[in-house]
mmCIF file of C-alpha atoms and ligand atoms in Angstrom:
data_model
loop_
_atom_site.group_PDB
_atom_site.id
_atom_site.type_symbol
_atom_site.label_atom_id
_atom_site.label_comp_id
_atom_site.label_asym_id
_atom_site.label_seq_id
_atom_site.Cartn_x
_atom_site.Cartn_y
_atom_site.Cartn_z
ATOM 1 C CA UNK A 1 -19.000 16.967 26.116
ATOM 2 C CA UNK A 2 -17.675 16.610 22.585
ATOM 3 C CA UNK A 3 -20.631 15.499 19.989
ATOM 4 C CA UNK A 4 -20.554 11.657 19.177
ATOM 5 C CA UNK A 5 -18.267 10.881 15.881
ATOM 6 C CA UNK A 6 -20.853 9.577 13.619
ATOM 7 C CA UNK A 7 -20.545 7.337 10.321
ATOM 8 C CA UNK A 8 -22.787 6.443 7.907
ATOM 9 C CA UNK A 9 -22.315 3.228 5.706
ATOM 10 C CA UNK A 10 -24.085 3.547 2.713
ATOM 11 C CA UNK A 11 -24.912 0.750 0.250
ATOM 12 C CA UNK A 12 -26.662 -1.589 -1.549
ATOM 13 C CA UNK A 13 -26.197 -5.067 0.773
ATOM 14 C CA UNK A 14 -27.860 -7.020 -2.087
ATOM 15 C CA UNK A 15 -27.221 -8.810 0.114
ATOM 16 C CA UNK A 16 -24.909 -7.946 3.428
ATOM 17 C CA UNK A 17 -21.872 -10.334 2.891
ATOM 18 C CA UNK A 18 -19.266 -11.283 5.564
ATOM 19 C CA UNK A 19 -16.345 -8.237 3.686
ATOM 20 C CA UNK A 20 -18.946 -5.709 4.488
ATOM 21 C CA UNK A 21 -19.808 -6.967 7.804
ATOM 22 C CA UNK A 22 -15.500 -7.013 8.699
ATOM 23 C CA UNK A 23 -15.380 -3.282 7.627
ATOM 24 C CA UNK A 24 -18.769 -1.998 9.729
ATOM 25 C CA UNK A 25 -17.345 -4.083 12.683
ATOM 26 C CA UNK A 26 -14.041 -2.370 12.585
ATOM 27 C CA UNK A 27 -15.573 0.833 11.852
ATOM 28 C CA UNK A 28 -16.604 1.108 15.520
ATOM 29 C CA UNK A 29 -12.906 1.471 16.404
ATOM 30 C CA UNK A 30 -12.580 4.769 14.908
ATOM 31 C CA UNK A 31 -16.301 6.317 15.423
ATOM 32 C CA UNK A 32 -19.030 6.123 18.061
ATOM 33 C CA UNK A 33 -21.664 5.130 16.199
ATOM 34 C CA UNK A 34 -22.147 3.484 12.547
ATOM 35 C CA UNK A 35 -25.163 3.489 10.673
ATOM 36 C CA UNK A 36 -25.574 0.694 8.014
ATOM 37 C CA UNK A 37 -27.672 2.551 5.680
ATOM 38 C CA UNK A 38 -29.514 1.085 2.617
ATOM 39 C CA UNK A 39 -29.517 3.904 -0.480
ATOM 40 C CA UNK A 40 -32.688 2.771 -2.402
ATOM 41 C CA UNK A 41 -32.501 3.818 -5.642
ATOM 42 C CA UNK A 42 -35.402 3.032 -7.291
ATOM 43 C CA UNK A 43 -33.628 2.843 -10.976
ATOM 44 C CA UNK A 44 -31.678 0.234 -10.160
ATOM 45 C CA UNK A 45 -32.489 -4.209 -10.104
ATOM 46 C CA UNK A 46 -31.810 -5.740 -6.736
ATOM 47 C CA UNK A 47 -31.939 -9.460 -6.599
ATOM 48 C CA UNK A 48 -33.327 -9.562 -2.959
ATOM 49 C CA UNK A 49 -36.174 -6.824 -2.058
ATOM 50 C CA UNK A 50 -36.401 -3.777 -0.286
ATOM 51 C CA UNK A 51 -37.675 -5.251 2.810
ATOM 52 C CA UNK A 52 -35.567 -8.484 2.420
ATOM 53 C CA UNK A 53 -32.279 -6.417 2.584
ATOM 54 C CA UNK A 54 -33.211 -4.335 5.650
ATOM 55 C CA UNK A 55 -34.195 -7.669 7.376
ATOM 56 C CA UNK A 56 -30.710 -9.023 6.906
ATOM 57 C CA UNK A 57 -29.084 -5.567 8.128
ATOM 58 C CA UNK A 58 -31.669 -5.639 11.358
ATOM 59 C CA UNK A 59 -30.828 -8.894 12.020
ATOM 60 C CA UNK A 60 -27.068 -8.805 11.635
ATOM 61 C CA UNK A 61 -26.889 -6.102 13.741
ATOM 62 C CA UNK A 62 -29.793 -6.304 16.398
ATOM 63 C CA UNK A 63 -27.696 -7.187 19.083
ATOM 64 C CA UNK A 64 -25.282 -4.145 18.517
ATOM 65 C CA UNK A 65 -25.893 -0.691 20.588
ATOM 66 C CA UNK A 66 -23.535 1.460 18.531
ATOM 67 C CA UNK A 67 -24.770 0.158 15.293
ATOM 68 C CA UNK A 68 -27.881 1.270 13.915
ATOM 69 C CA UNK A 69 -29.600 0.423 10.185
ATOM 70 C CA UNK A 70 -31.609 2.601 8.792
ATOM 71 C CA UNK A 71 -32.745 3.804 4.764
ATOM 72 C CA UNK A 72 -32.623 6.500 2.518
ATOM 73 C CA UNK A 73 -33.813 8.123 -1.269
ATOM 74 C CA UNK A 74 -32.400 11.270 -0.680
ATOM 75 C CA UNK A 75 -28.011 12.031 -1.789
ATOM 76 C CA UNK A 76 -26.208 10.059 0.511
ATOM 77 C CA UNK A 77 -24.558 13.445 1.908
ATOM 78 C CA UNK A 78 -28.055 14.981 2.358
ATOM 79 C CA UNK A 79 -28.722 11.909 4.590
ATOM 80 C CA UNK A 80 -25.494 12.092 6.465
ATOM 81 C CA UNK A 81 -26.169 15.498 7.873
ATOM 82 C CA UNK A 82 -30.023 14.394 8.493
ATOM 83 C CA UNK A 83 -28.321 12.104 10.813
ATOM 84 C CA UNK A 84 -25.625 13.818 12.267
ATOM 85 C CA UNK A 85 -23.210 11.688 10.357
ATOM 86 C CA UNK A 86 -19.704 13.796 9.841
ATOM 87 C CA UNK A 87 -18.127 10.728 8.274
ATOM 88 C CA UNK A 88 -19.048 8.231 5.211
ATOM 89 C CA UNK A 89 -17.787 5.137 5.539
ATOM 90 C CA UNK A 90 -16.471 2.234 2.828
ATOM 91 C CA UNK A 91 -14.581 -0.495 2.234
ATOM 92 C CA UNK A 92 -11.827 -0.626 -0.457
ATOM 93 C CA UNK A 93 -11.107 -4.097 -1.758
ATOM 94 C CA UNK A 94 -8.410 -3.421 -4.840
ATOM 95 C CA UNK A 95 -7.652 -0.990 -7.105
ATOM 96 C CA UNK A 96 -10.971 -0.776 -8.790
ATOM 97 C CA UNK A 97 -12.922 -0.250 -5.890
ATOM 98 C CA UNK A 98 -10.559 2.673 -5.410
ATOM 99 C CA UNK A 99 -10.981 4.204 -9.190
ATOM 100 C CA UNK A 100 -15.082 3.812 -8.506
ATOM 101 C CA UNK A 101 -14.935 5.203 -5.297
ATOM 102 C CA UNK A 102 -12.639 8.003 -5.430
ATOM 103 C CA UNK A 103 -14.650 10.566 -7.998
ATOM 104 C CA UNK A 104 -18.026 9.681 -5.706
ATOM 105 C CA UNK A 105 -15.964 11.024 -2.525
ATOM 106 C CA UNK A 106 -14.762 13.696 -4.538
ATOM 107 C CA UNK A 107 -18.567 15.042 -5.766
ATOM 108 C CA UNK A 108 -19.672 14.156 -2.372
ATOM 109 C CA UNK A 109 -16.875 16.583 -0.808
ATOM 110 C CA UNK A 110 -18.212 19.087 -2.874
ATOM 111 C CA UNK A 111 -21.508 18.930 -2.215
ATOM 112 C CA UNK A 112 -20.877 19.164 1.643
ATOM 113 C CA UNK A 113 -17.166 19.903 2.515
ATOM 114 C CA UNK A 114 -18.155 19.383 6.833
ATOM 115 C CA UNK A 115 -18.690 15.373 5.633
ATOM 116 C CA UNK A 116 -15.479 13.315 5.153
ATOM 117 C CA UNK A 117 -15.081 9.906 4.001
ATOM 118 C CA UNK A 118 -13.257 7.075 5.502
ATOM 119 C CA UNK A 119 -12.224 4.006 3.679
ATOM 120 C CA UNK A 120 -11.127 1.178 5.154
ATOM 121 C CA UNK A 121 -9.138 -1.736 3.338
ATOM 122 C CA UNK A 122 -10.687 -4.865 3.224
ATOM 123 C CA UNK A 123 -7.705 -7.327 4.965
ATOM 124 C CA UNK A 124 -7.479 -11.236 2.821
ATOM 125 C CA UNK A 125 -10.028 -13.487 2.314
ATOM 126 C CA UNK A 126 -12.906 -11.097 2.441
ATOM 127 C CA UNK A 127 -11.488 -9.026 -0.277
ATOM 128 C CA UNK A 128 -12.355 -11.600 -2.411
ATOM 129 C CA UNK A 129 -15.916 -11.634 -1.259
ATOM 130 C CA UNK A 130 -18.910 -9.425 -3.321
ATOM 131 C CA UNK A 131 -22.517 -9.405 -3.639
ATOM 132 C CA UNK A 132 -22.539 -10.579 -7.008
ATOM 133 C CA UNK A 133 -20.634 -13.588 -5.937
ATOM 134 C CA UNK A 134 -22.895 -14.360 -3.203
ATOM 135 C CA UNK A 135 -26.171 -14.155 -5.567
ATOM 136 C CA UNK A 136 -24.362 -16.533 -7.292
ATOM 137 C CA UNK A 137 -23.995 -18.810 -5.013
ATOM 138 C CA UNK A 138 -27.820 -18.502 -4.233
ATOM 139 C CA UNK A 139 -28.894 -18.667 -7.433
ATOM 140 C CA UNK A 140 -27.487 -22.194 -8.227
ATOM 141 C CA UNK A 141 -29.041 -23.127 -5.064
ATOM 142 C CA UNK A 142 -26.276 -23.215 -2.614
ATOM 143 C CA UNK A 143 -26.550 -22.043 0.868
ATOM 144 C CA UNK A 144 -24.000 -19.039 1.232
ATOM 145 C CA UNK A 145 -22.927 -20.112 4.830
ATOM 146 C CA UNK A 146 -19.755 -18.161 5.837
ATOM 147 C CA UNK A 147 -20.101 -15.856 2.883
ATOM 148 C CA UNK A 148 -23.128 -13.611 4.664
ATOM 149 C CA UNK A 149 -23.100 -13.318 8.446
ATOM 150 C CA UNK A 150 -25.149 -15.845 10.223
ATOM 151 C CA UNK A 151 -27.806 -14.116 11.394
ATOM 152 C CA UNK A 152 -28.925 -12.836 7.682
ATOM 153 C CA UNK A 153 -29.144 -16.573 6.795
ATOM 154 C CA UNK A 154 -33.094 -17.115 7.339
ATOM 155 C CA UNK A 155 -33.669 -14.250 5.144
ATOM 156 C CA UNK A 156 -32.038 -16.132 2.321
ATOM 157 C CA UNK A 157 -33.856 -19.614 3.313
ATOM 158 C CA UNK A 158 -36.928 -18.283 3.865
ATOM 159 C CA UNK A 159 -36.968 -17.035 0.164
ATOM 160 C CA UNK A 160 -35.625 -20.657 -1.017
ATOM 161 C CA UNK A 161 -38.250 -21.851 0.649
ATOM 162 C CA UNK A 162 -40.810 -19.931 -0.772
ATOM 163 C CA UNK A 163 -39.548 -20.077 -4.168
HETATM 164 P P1 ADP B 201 -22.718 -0.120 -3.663
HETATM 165 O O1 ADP B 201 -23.850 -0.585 -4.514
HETATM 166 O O2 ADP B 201 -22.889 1.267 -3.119
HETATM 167 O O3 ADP B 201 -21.333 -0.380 -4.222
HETATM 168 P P2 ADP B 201 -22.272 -2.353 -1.896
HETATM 169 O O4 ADP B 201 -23.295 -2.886 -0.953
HETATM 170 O O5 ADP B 201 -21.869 -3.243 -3.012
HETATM 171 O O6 ADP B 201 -22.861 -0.989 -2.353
HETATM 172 O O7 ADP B 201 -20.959 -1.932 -1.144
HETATM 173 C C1 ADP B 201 -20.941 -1.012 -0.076
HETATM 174 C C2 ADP B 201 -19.501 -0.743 0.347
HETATM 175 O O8 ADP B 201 -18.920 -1.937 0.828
HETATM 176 C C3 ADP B 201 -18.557 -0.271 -0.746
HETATM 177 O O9 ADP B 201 -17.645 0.644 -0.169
HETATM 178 C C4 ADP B 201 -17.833 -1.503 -1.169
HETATM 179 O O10 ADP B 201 -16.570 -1.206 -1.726
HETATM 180 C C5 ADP B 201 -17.685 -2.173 0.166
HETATM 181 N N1 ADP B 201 -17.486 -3.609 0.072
HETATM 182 C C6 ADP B 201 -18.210 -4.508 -0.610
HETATM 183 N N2 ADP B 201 -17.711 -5.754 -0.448
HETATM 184 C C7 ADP B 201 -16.623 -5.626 0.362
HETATM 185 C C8 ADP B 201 -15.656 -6.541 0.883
HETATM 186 N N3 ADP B 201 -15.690 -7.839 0.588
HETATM 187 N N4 ADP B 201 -14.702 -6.033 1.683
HETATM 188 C C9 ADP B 201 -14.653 -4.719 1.956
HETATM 189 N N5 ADP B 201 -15.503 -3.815 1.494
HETATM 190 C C10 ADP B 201 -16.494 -4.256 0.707
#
């Protein structure tokens, strides 16, 4: 039996939004298994918490076998190899995505040359769709309906509601 083809999507999800969501879901085309992974780093602001970003991940994807969510403080390519993960996963939205993400592949191929990464590019609308966007559309009060997938939606009222 060949081993499963592994990827690990690393990022922020502050919060998940819909482009994301499109990339992870076509990621299970090409591998087995994806794993939505949060990279805390502890240095930088979020707008929505620790625990209110993994709640939007778990509950996005709770009803999916071959996609699992899970978090990590360690390099993102230490991680990957924790978790059996040969391939990092990411979405490319335009040309500037590209310049930011093609030195971190680079360093990353060079700290572990068995881990490749995979970029997929993000296909109309939802190239035009961030996370800074969407915590704009929060903060003036809106609800981001079609911006985030559904499911992540109570995270986001719950906090309104509380605020
Ligand atoms: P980071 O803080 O690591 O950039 P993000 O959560 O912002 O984390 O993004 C994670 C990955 O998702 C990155 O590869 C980013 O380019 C990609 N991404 C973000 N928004 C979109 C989108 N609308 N379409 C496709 N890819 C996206």
């Amino acid at each position: 039996m060949t081993a499963p083809r592994i990827a690990l999507f690393p990022g922020s999800f502050d919060p998940i939004t819909i482009g994301h969501f499109e990339i992870i879901k076509r990621g299970l085309a090409l591998f087995d298994k994806v794993i939505v992974s949060i990279g805390e780093n502890s240095a930088k602001k979020y707008f929505f918490t620790l625990e209110e970003r993994m709640r939007m991940l778990e509950l996005t994807f709770q009803d999916q076998d071959r996609i699992e969510v899970a978090l990590y403080r360690t390099l993102t390519v230490d991680f990957a190899r924790e978790r059996g993960a040969k391939f990092l996963l990411r979405g490319l939205r335009d040309g500037k995505d590209l310049a930011y993400e093609r030195p971190i592949s680079v360093i990353n191929k060079y700290m572990n040359e068995e881990i490749e990464s995979v970029f997929l590019v993000s296909e109309g609308a939802f190239a035009d769709i961030s996370s800074t966007l969407v915590r704009e559309v929060i903060k003036y009060g809106r609800d981001p309906k079609g911006l985030i997938p559904d499911a992540a939606l109570e995270v986001v009222r719950n906090r309104r509601e509380q605020a």
